[in-house]
Short mmCIF file of C-alpha atoms in Angstrom, two decimals:
data_model
loop_
_atom_site.label_atom_id
_atom_site.label_comp_id
_atom_site.label_asym_id
_atom_site.label_seq_id
_atom_site.Cartn_x
_atom_site.Cartn_y
_atom_site.Cartn_z
CA MET A 1 3.10 65.29 20.05
CA ASP A 2 0.18 66.53 18.05
CA VAL A 3 0.94 67.92 14.58
CA THR A 4 -1.66 69.88 12.64
CA LEU A 5 -0.95 70.38 8.95
CA LEU A 6 -2.22 73.87 8.19
CA GLY A 7 -1.19 73.28 4.58
CA THR A 8 0.25 70.33 2.61
CA GLY A 9 0.98 71.88 -0.79
CA ALA A 10 3.94 73.30 -2.65
CA PRO A 11 5.03 76.88 -1.85
CA GLN A 12 2.71 78.23 -4.55
CA GLY A 13 -0.16 76.05 -3.40
CA LEU A 14 -2.33 73.66 -5.38
CA PRO A 15 -3.91 74.70 -7.65
CA ARG A 16 -1.18 77.12 -8.64
CA PRO A 17 -2.48 80.65 -9.24
CA GLY A 18 -3.33 81.11 -12.92
CA CYS A 19 -2.17 77.62 -13.97
CA PRO A 20 -4.46 76.01 -16.61
CA CYS A 21 -3.11 72.45 -16.32
CA ALA A 22 -5.40 69.47 -15.73
CA ALA A 23 -3.94 68.78 -12.27
CA CYS A 24 -4.69 72.32 -11.11
CA ALA A 25 -8.15 72.23 -12.68
CA THR A 26 -9.07 69.11 -10.69
CA ALA A 27 -7.45 70.14 -7.39
CA VAL A 28 -10.67 70.89 -5.56
CA GLY A 29 -12.08 70.02 -2.14
CA ASP A 30 -9.66 67.98 -0.05
CA GLU A 31 -7.24 67.91 -2.98
CA ALA A 32 -6.78 71.70 -2.90
CA ARG A 33 -3.71 72.46 -0.81
CA ALA A 34 -2.17 75.59 0.67
CA ALA A 35 1.59 75.94 1.16
CA THR A 36 2.84 73.43 3.72
CA ALA A 37 2.97 74.57 7.34
CA LEU A 38 3.04 72.58 10.61
CA LEU A 39 1.63 73.50 14.00
CA VAL A 40 3.22 71.32 16.69
CA ASP A 41 1.33 71.04 19.99
CA GLY A 42 -0.01 74.55 19.46
CA VAL A 43 3.34 76.10 20.46
CA LEU A 44 5.69 75.63 17.50
CA LEU A 45 4.91 76.75 13.96
CA ILE A 46 7.10 75.47 11.12
CA ASP A 47 6.77 77.52 7.92
CA LEU A 48 3.95 79.86 7.02
CA THR A 49 0.90 79.35 4.82
CA PRO A 50 -1.44 82.06 3.46
CA GLY A 51 -3.82 83.16 6.21
CA PRO A 52 -2.27 80.98 8.93
CA ALA A 53 -4.69 82.15 11.63
CA PHE A 54 -7.67 81.26 9.45
CA ALA A 55 -6.09 77.93 8.46
CA ALA A 56 -5.58 77.11 12.14
CA ALA A 57 -9.15 78.09 13.04
CA ARG A 58 -10.50 75.95 10.22
CA ALA A 59 -8.58 72.99 11.70
CA GLY A 60 -9.98 73.73 15.16
CA ARG A 61 -6.68 75.15 16.41
CA SER A 62 -5.44 78.53 17.61
CA LEU A 63 -2.12 80.29 17.11
CA ALA A 64 -2.44 82.14 20.41
CA GLY A 65 -0.05 79.76 22.17
CA VAL A 66 2.70 79.79 19.51
CA ARG A 67 6.05 80.66 21.08
CA GLN A 68 8.39 79.94 18.15
CA VAL A 69 8.08 80.26 14.35
CA LEU A 70 10.75 78.55 12.25
CA LEU A 71 11.22 78.65 8.49
CA SER A 72 12.65 75.69 6.59
CA HIS A 73 13.26 77.22 3.16
CA PRO A 74 13.43 80.47 1.20
CA HIS A 75 9.87 81.22 0.19
CA ASP A 76 9.01 81.79 -3.50
CA GLY A 77 5.22 81.53 -3.32
CA PRO A 78 2.50 84.09 -2.55
CA ALA A 79 3.31 86.78 0.00
CA MET A 80 3.06 85.48 3.56
CA GLU A 81 1.65 87.39 6.48
CA VAL A 82 2.86 87.09 10.05
CA PRO A 83 -0.27 87.42 12.20
CA ALA A 84 -0.13 89.92 15.01
CA GLY A 85 1.07 88.42 18.25
CA LEU A 86 3.28 85.78 16.62
CA PRO A 87 7.05 85.84 17.12
CA GLN A 88 9.11 86.87 14.10
CA PRO A 89 10.05 83.83 12.00
CA GLY A 90 13.64 82.61 12.17
CA ARG A 91 15.91 79.76 11.10
CA VAL A 92 18.14 77.44 13.12
CA ALA A 93 21.65 76.94 11.78
CA ASP A 94 22.46 73.45 10.48
CA GLY A 95 23.65 71.20 13.26
CA ARG A 96 22.38 73.44 16.04
CA GLU A 97 19.70 72.45 18.55
CA LEU A 98 16.97 74.62 20.00
CA ALA A 99 15.35 73.74 23.32
CA LEU A 100 11.88 75.17 23.97
CA LEU A 101 10.52 75.85 27.45
CA ASP A 102 7.64 73.39 27.00
CA GLY A 103 10.04 70.44 26.47
CA HIS A 104 10.30 70.29 22.68
CA ARG A 105 13.75 70.06 21.17
CA VAL A 106 14.43 71.11 17.56
CA ARG A 107 17.59 70.04 15.75
CA ALA A 108 18.44 71.65 12.39
CA LEU A 109 19.64 69.15 9.78
CA ALA A 110 21.48 69.85 6.54
CA VAL A 111 19.76 69.15 3.22
CA ASP A 112 21.11 69.10 -0.33
CA GLY A 113 19.34 72.26 -1.47
CA PRO A 114 18.23 75.63 -0.16
CA GLY A 115 16.69 75.27 3.27
CA THR A 116 16.98 73.27 6.46
CA GLY A 117 15.42 70.09 7.75
CA TYR A 118 14.10 69.92 11.30
CA GLU A 119 14.07 66.99 13.70
CA ILE A 120 11.55 67.67 16.46
CA SER A 121 11.47 65.65 19.67
CA GLY A 122 8.68 65.73 22.21
CA ALA A 123 8.86 65.48 25.98
CA ASP A 124 7.97 61.78 25.83
CA GLY A 125 10.62 60.91 23.25
CA GLU A 126 8.48 60.98 20.10
CA ARG A 127 10.41 62.12 17.05
CA LEU A 128 9.40 63.59 13.73
CA LEU A 129 11.40 64.75 10.73
CA TYR A 130 10.34 67.56 8.42
CA LEU A 131 12.19 68.35 5.16
CA PRO A 132 11.70 71.44 2.98
CA PRO A 133 10.35 71.20 -0.59
CA GLY A 134 12.56 69.46 -3.14
CA ALA A 135 15.12 68.50 -0.51
CA ALA A 136 16.86 65.31 0.56
CA PRO A 137 19.19 64.69 3.50
CA ALA A 138 22.80 65.82 2.98
CA GLY A 139 25.66 63.67 4.23
CA LEU A 140 23.31 60.80 5.11
CA GLY A 141 23.67 58.41 2.20
CA ASN A 142 22.79 57.92 -1.45
CA GLY A 143 20.26 55.11 -1.13
CA THR A 144 22.83 52.34 -0.71
CA GLY A 145 23.24 52.53 3.07
CA ARG A 146 26.57 54.37 2.67
CA THR A 147 27.28 58.08 2.91
CA ALA A 148 28.97 59.94 0.11
CA GLY A 149 32.01 60.48 2.27
CA GLY A 150 32.32 56.83 3.27
CA GLY A 151 30.35 57.09 6.51
CA ALA A 152 27.05 55.51 7.36
CA GLY A 153 23.65 57.06 7.50
CA GLY A 154 22.77 55.15 10.64
CA GLN A 155 20.95 56.75 13.52
CA GLY A 156 23.54 55.86 16.08
CA GLY A 157 21.07 54.22 18.44
CA ALA A 158 18.13 56.64 18.34
CA GLY A 159 16.20 54.45 15.91
CA PRO A 160 13.69 55.32 13.20
CA TYR A 161 11.50 58.40 13.26
CA ASP A 162 7.86 58.02 14.26
CA LEU A 163 6.68 60.49 11.60
CA VAL A 164 8.39 61.81 8.48
CA LEU A 165 7.01 64.67 6.39
CA LEU A 166 8.80 65.27 3.09
CA ASP A 167 8.44 65.92 -0.62
CA VAL A 168 7.97 62.26 -1.55
CA LEU A 169 6.79 62.92 -5.10
CA ALA A 170 9.62 65.22 -6.16
CA ARG A 171 12.38 63.47 -4.17
CA PRO A 172 11.63 59.78 -3.67
CA ASP A 173 15.39 59.30 -3.33
CA ALA A 174 15.21 61.22 -0.05
CA LEU A 175 12.96 58.49 1.33
CA ALA A 176 15.36 55.87 -0.03
CA ARG A 177 18.25 57.49 1.86
CA LEU A 178 16.29 57.59 5.09
CA ARG A 179 15.39 53.93 4.70
CA ALA A 180 19.01 53.03 3.93
CA GLY A 181 20.12 54.87 7.06
CA GLY A 182 17.62 53.08 9.30
CA LEU A 183 15.73 56.33 9.96
CA VAL A 184 12.52 55.06 8.33
CA ASP A 185 11.17 51.57 8.85
CA ALA A 186 7.87 49.77 8.31
CA ALA A 187 6.32 51.44 11.36
CA THR A 188 7.23 55.00 10.36
CA ASP A 189 4.29 57.11 9.21
CA VAL A 190 5.49 58.73 5.96
CA VAL A 191 3.32 61.66 4.90
CA ALA A 192 3.78 63.54 1.63
CA VAL A 193 3.86 67.34 1.87
CA HIS A 194 4.76 70.12 -0.59
CA VAL A 195 2.36 68.42 -3.04
CA ASP A 196 2.50 70.14 -6.43
CA HIS A 197 0.75 69.80 -9.79
CA ASP A 198 3.17 67.25 -11.30
CA VAL A 199 0.90 64.35 -10.28
CA PRO A 200 -2.88 64.33 -10.89
CA PRO A 201 -4.68 64.84 -7.57
CA GLY A 202 -7.12 62.28 -6.24
CA PRO A 203 -6.81 58.52 -6.83
CA GLU A 204 -3.62 58.70 -8.92
CA LEU A 205 -1.82 60.74 -6.25
CA HIS A 206 -2.79 58.32 -3.49
CA ARG A 207 -1.94 55.27 -5.67
CA ARG A 208 1.57 56.52 -6.37
CA LEU A 209 2.21 57.32 -2.73
CA ALA A 210 0.86 53.98 -1.51
CA ALA A 211 3.23 52.22 -3.94
CA VAL A 212 6.23 53.65 -2.03
CA GLY A 213 4.77 53.25 1.47
CA ALA A 214 3.58 56.83 1.94
CA ARG A 215 0.28 58.67 2.16
CA ALA A 216 -1.21 62.14 1.79
CA VAL A 217 -3.65 63.87 4.09
CA ALA A 218 -5.86 66.91 3.59
CA ASP A 219 -5.07 70.39 4.85
CA GLY A 220 -6.18 70.79 8.46
CA SER A 221 -5.46 67.16 9.38
CA SER A 222 -4.02 66.46 12.83
CA LEU A 223 -1.56 63.63 13.39
CA VAL A 224 -0.47 62.15 16.70
CA VAL A 225 3.24 61.38 16.48
CA GLY A 226 3.92 57.78 17.45
CA GLU A 227 0.29 56.72 17.10
CA TYR A 228 -0.12 53.57 15.05
CA HIS A 229 -1.27 54.18 11.52
CA ALA A 230 -1.76 51.37 9.05
CA VAL A 231 0.89 51.88 6.40
CA PRO A 232 0.20 50.71 2.84
CA ASP A 233 0.77 47.00 2.37
CA LEU A 234 3.59 46.92 -0.18
CA PRO A 235 3.48 43.96 -2.57
CA ARG A 236 6.52 41.69 -2.74
CA ARG A 237 6.00 40.84 -6.43
CA THR A 238 4.61 43.21 -9.06
CA LEU A 239 4.23 42.69 -12.80
CA VAL A 240 3.89 45.79 -14.99
CA LEU A 241 2.49 45.12 -18.47
CA GLY A 242 2.13 47.51 -21.39
CA GLY A 243 2.64 48.08 -25.07
CA ALA A 244 5.53 49.86 -26.77
CA ARG A 245 6.24 53.31 -25.31
CA SER A 246 3.29 52.96 -22.95
CA GLY A 247 5.25 54.13 -19.90
CA LYS A 248 5.52 50.68 -18.32
CA SER A 249 9.24 50.99 -17.51
CA LEU A 250 8.77 54.42 -15.95
CA GLU A 251 5.90 53.05 -13.82
CA ALA A 252 8.11 50.17 -12.65
CA GLU A 253 10.95 52.54 -11.78
CA ARG A 254 8.62 54.80 -9.80
CA ARG A 255 7.60 51.88 -7.61
CA LEU A 256 11.18 51.37 -6.37
CA ALA A 257 12.51 54.95 -6.48
CA ALA A 258 11.94 55.39 -2.73
CA PHE A 259 13.79 52.21 -1.71
CA PRO A 260 17.52 51.66 -1.20
CA ASP A 261 19.90 49.11 -2.74
CA VAL A 262 17.82 48.49 -5.87
CA VAL A 263 19.34 46.09 -8.41
CA TYR A 264 18.24 46.91 -11.97
CA VAL A 265 18.30 43.76 -14.11
CA ALA A 266 18.61 44.63 -17.79
CA THR A 267 17.81 41.59 -19.94
CA GLY A 268 18.38 43.35 -23.27
CA GLY A 269 22.16 43.74 -23.13
CA THR A 270 23.86 45.65 -25.95
CA ARG A 271 23.39 45.34 -29.71
CA ASP A 272 26.38 46.29 -31.82
CA GLY A 273 25.51 48.70 -34.59
CA ASP A 274 21.91 49.33 -33.47
CA GLU A 275 21.84 53.06 -32.77
CA ASP A 276 18.13 53.13 -31.91
CA TRP A 277 18.63 50.43 -29.27
CA ALA A 278 21.67 52.23 -27.86
CA GLN A 279 19.61 55.41 -27.53
CA ARG A 280 16.84 53.55 -25.70
CA VAL A 281 19.34 52.01 -23.30
CA SER A 282 20.93 55.41 -22.70
CA LEU A 283 17.57 57.03 -21.90
CA HIS A 284 16.77 54.28 -19.38
CA ARG A 285 20.16 54.67 -17.70
CA GLU A 286 19.83 58.44 -17.40
CA ARG A 287 16.39 58.10 -15.81
CA ARG A 288 17.43 55.64 -13.12
CA PRO A 289 18.66 56.87 -9.71
CA GLY A 290 22.42 57.02 -9.49
CA SER A 291 22.45 54.76 -6.43
CA TRP A 292 20.94 51.78 -8.28
CA ARG A 293 23.20 48.92 -9.31
CA THR A 294 22.85 47.48 -12.82
CA VAL A 295 23.12 43.81 -13.78
CA GLU A 296 22.98 42.93 -17.48
CA THR A 297 21.95 39.29 -17.63
CA CYS A 298 19.19 36.86 -18.57
CA ASP A 299 20.15 34.47 -15.78
CA LEU A 300 17.28 35.52 -13.54
CA VAL A 301 16.77 32.46 -11.35
CA PRO A 302 20.01 32.88 -9.30
CA LEU A 303 19.12 36.52 -8.65
CA LEU A 304 15.67 35.58 -7.42
CA GLU A 305 17.16 32.84 -5.23
CA ALA A 306 20.13 34.90 -3.98
CA ALA A 307 20.80 34.32 -0.26
CA ARG A 308 23.13 37.32 0.09
CA PRO A 309 24.10 40.39 -1.98
CA GLY A 310 27.49 38.92 -2.92
CA ARG A 311 25.89 36.19 -4.98
CA GLU A 312 25.16 38.62 -7.78
CA ALA A 313 28.79 39.54 -8.12
CA GLY A 314 29.90 36.17 -9.45
CA LYS A 315 27.12 35.78 -12.00
CA PRO A 316 27.34 36.71 -15.67
CA GLY A 317 26.61 40.38 -16.12
CA SER A 318 27.26 41.33 -12.51
CA GLU A 319 27.28 45.01 -11.84
CA ALA A 320 31.02 45.26 -11.29
CA GLY A 321 32.44 46.94 -14.36
CA GLU A 322 29.22 46.66 -16.34
CA PRO A 323 28.09 49.39 -18.69
CA GLY A 324 25.29 51.27 -17.02
CA LYS A 325 26.73 51.17 -13.52
CA GLU A 326 26.07 54.72 -12.38
CA ALA A 327 28.14 56.97 -10.15
CA ALA A 328 26.67 59.36 -7.63
CA ALA A 329 23.98 61.40 -9.33
CA PRO A 330 23.92 65.18 -9.46
CA GLY A 331 21.81 66.48 -6.64
CA THR A 332 22.85 63.81 -4.15
CA GLU A 333 24.71 64.77 -1.04
CA ALA A 334 28.02 64.40 -2.89
CA ALA A 335 27.04 67.51 -4.82
CA GLY A 336 25.44 69.26 -1.85
CA ARG A 337 26.59 70.32 1.58
CA GLY A 338 29.09 67.58 2.24
CA ALA A 339 29.29 68.26 5.96
CA GLY A 340 25.90 66.66 6.58
CA ALA A 341 25.52 68.92 9.61
CA GLY A 342 23.31 67.52 12.31
CA TRP A 343 22.57 64.14 10.75
CA PRO A 344 23.13 61.51 13.45
CA GLY A 345 25.68 58.85 12.56
CA ALA A 346 26.87 60.66 9.43
CA GLU A 347 30.51 60.03 10.32
CA ALA A 348 30.17 56.45 11.54
CA ALA A 349 31.96 53.50 9.98
CA GLU A 350 30.58 52.06 6.75
CA PRO A 351 28.02 49.29 7.38
CA ALA A 352 27.67 46.01 5.61
CA ALA A 353 25.12 45.89 2.80
CA GLY A 354 21.66 46.02 4.23
CA ALA A 355 22.83 47.21 7.64
CA GLY A 356 20.61 49.76 9.29
CA THR A 357 17.87 49.40 6.68
CA GLY A 358 15.58 47.18 8.71
CA ARG A 359 15.85 44.58 5.93
CA PRO A 360 17.76 41.31 5.65
CA ALA A 361 21.03 41.58 3.77
CA ASP A 362 19.60 39.62 0.80
CA ALA A 363 16.54 41.85 0.44
CA SER A 364 17.80 44.28 -2.20
CA PRO A 365 14.80 44.86 -4.49
CA LEU A 366 15.01 43.68 -8.09
CA LEU A 367 13.66 45.54 -11.10
CA ILE A 368 13.60 43.22 -14.11
CA ASP A 369 13.23 44.96 -17.47
CA CYS A 370 11.99 43.06 -19.33
CA LEU A 371 10.51 39.56 -19.59
CA ALA A 372 9.93 39.84 -23.35
CA LEU A 373 13.66 40.23 -23.97
CA TRP A 374 14.37 37.40 -21.52
CA LEU A 375 12.01 35.18 -23.51
CA THR A 376 13.67 36.17 -26.79
CA HIS A 377 17.05 35.16 -25.36
CA VAL A 378 15.76 31.81 -24.10
CA MET A 379 14.02 31.06 -27.39
CA ASP A 380 17.34 31.73 -29.13
CA GLU A 381 19.10 29.30 -26.81
CA VAL A 382 16.60 26.45 -27.26
CA GLY A 383 16.22 26.93 -31.02
CA ALA A 384 12.55 27.81 -30.76
CA TRP A 385 12.49 29.80 -34.00
CA ASP A 386 13.11 26.73 -36.16
CA ASP A 387 10.00 24.57 -36.64
CA ALA A 388 11.90 21.27 -36.69
CA THR A 389 13.94 22.11 -33.59
CA TRP A 390 10.82 23.38 -31.86
CA GLU A 391 8.99 20.09 -32.36
CA ALA A 392 12.07 17.97 -31.63
CA GLY A 393 12.58 19.33 -28.13
CA GLY A 394 12.63 23.11 -28.26
CA ARG A 395 9.08 23.37 -26.94
CA ARG A 396 9.88 21.17 -23.94
CA ALA A 397 13.14 23.01 -23.23
CA LEU A 398 11.37 26.38 -23.28
CA ARG A 399 8.67 25.13 -20.91
CA GLU A 400 11.36 23.94 -18.49
CA ARG A 401 13.06 27.34 -18.52
CA THR A 402 9.84 29.32 -18.05
CA ASP A 403 8.63 26.91 -15.34
CA ALA A 404 11.93 27.37 -13.48
CA LEU A 405 11.58 31.16 -13.66
CA VAL A 406 8.00 31.12 -12.43
CA ALA A 407 8.93 28.75 -9.58
CA ALA A 408 11.75 31.12 -8.54
CA VAL A 409 9.32 34.04 -8.52
CA ARG A 410 6.93 32.07 -6.32
CA ALA A 411 9.70 31.25 -3.82
CA THR A 412 11.66 34.52 -3.83
CA ARG A 413 12.03 36.55 -0.65
CA ARG A 414 13.12 39.66 -2.52
CA THR A 415 10.91 42.53 -3.60
CA VAL A 416 10.52 42.13 -7.36
CA VAL A 417 9.07 44.49 -9.95
CA ALA A 418 9.09 43.00 -13.45
CA VAL A 419 8.23 44.63 -16.76
CA SER A 420 6.80 42.82 -19.78
CA ASN A 421 5.19 43.64 -23.10
CA GLU A 422 1.51 43.05 -23.69
CA VAL A 423 1.51 41.89 -27.33
CA GLY A 424 -1.70 39.90 -27.64
CA SER A 425 -3.97 42.80 -28.61
CA GLY A 426 -2.27 43.87 -31.82
CA VAL A 427 -1.97 42.61 -35.38
CA VAL A 428 -1.59 38.85 -35.81
CA PRO A 429 2.09 38.21 -36.69
CA ALA A 430 2.66 37.21 -40.32
CA THR A 431 5.17 34.43 -39.60
CA PRO A 432 4.95 31.20 -37.59
CA ALA A 433 7.93 32.32 -35.51
CA GLY A 434 6.24 35.62 -34.73
CA ARG A 435 3.02 33.90 -33.69
CA ARG A 436 5.02 31.47 -31.56
CA PHE A 437 6.71 34.33 -29.71
CA ARG A 438 3.38 36.10 -29.16
CA ASP A 439 1.80 32.93 -27.79
CA GLU A 440 4.73 32.04 -25.53
CA LEU A 441 4.97 35.56 -24.16
CA GLY A 442 1.25 35.49 -23.39
CA ARG A 443 1.73 32.21 -21.50
CA LEU A 444 4.75 33.56 -19.62
CA ASN A 445 2.94 36.77 -18.65
CA ALA A 446 -0.06 34.80 -17.36
CA ALA A 447 2.10 32.38 -15.34
CA PHE A 448 4.26 35.19 -13.93
CA ALA A 449 1.21 37.28 -13.05
CA ALA A 450 -0.33 34.34 -11.19
CA GLU A 451 2.58 34.53 -8.71
CA CYS A 452 2.37 38.31 -8.16
CA GLU A 453 0.47 40.20 -5.49
CA GLN A 454 0.00 43.12 -7.87
CA VAL A 455 -0.40 43.27 -11.66
CA LEU A 456 -0.65 46.57 -13.57
CA LEU A 457 -1.48 47.37 -17.17
CA VAL A 458 -0.05 50.68 -18.42
CA VAL A 459 -1.86 52.40 -21.29
CA ALA A 460 -0.87 55.90 -22.48
CA GLY A 461 1.12 56.38 -19.29
CA GLN A 462 -1.85 55.51 -17.06
CA ALA A 463 -1.50 52.50 -14.76
CA LEU A 464 -4.57 50.31 -14.39
CA ALA A 465 -4.60 47.81 -11.53
CA LEU A 466 -5.54 44.32 -12.72
CA ARG A 467 -4.75 42.79 -9.33
CA GLY A 468 -3.88 44.18 -5.91
#
């Protein structure tokens, strides 16, 4: 199948009409995007974009052969024209299948918002999935490999899609659900559509997409479904550095938002009577996807060495019963159309952890937030704040603990994103203990970074790549 993207933007396009924001001001050239519309093999048109005939001609295509026009969502953008000679647009009911005379088959799939997803199969068995803006699969799963109703999101034998087009930036959890259900794997070409002005166009847009294994293409691009395309090489280990309130935790969370079974490792724990700390913890919990599991612990080495998911459960601070363990989030399929109409395997038996994801069972990604609090805890345990204890053995004990952590990072087979404070550029601490912490955190950051494929420094919410 050949798919031409007549548009790749949000329903209102990019730039949005009359919008003065910086993203819209810089959306020029290939970064300017009309409302998303797909032309499949010149015969099937999915959604409409302003001036579709002109958009097709600009891409070297014609709408003369179009036999079916399908809409995926209620349109709230600029008025759309239906060129003369095209069939009237229609919708396919969720769960129903439409067979076209030229051999294409279109199955309508339920999503958790207004609109319908479409699975399109070609005569040679190629398969693509297209989701409307702001939508995620309904009844497929919540990013843990399990459906809201207890069933699995597995494909039931059909395997992963060759091409997936969805609103990656607004709904990274949709990509996580597809990965958990085995519908997206490392060979799937994931292309972002419905691109809006929430992310700066250009390098920042492409950086964020690459971090979750997706890409964006310009309006008028043609894609061959099933053709090999080099997907972004996702790093196994990433260290995100930054100062206070720099956006480092948000950057780390973005990097795993499109992956299932994430284990969030909170090293700060709780602090009785500290209202400011409680508010910070609450904000972090509210921001995390509801499907993530939370572990509150500073015992990081066993997590990095874990051979199977069950090993976390027996460790201090395991997610069972811990504060911060989230239930299904609003907007997941539990709150949407529970029937999950049309999604293959939606009623199958629940799989074991990791089943159908294309990953080993012990491969749940870890997000560690943060190393500075881990170091504070370890320095407490070894008595590093007291000068006499420090010289009598505290220094050696701290080195042993940090060396063990760094060695575990080097050997881990899990995807790890760790957050740490960059404290070496500020005021020199007034106390020996403060200077000791600053120095030891600098050493830990450097040793940890040496074992990571990617290192980022976040300043004023902007991520700068130091490595990778």
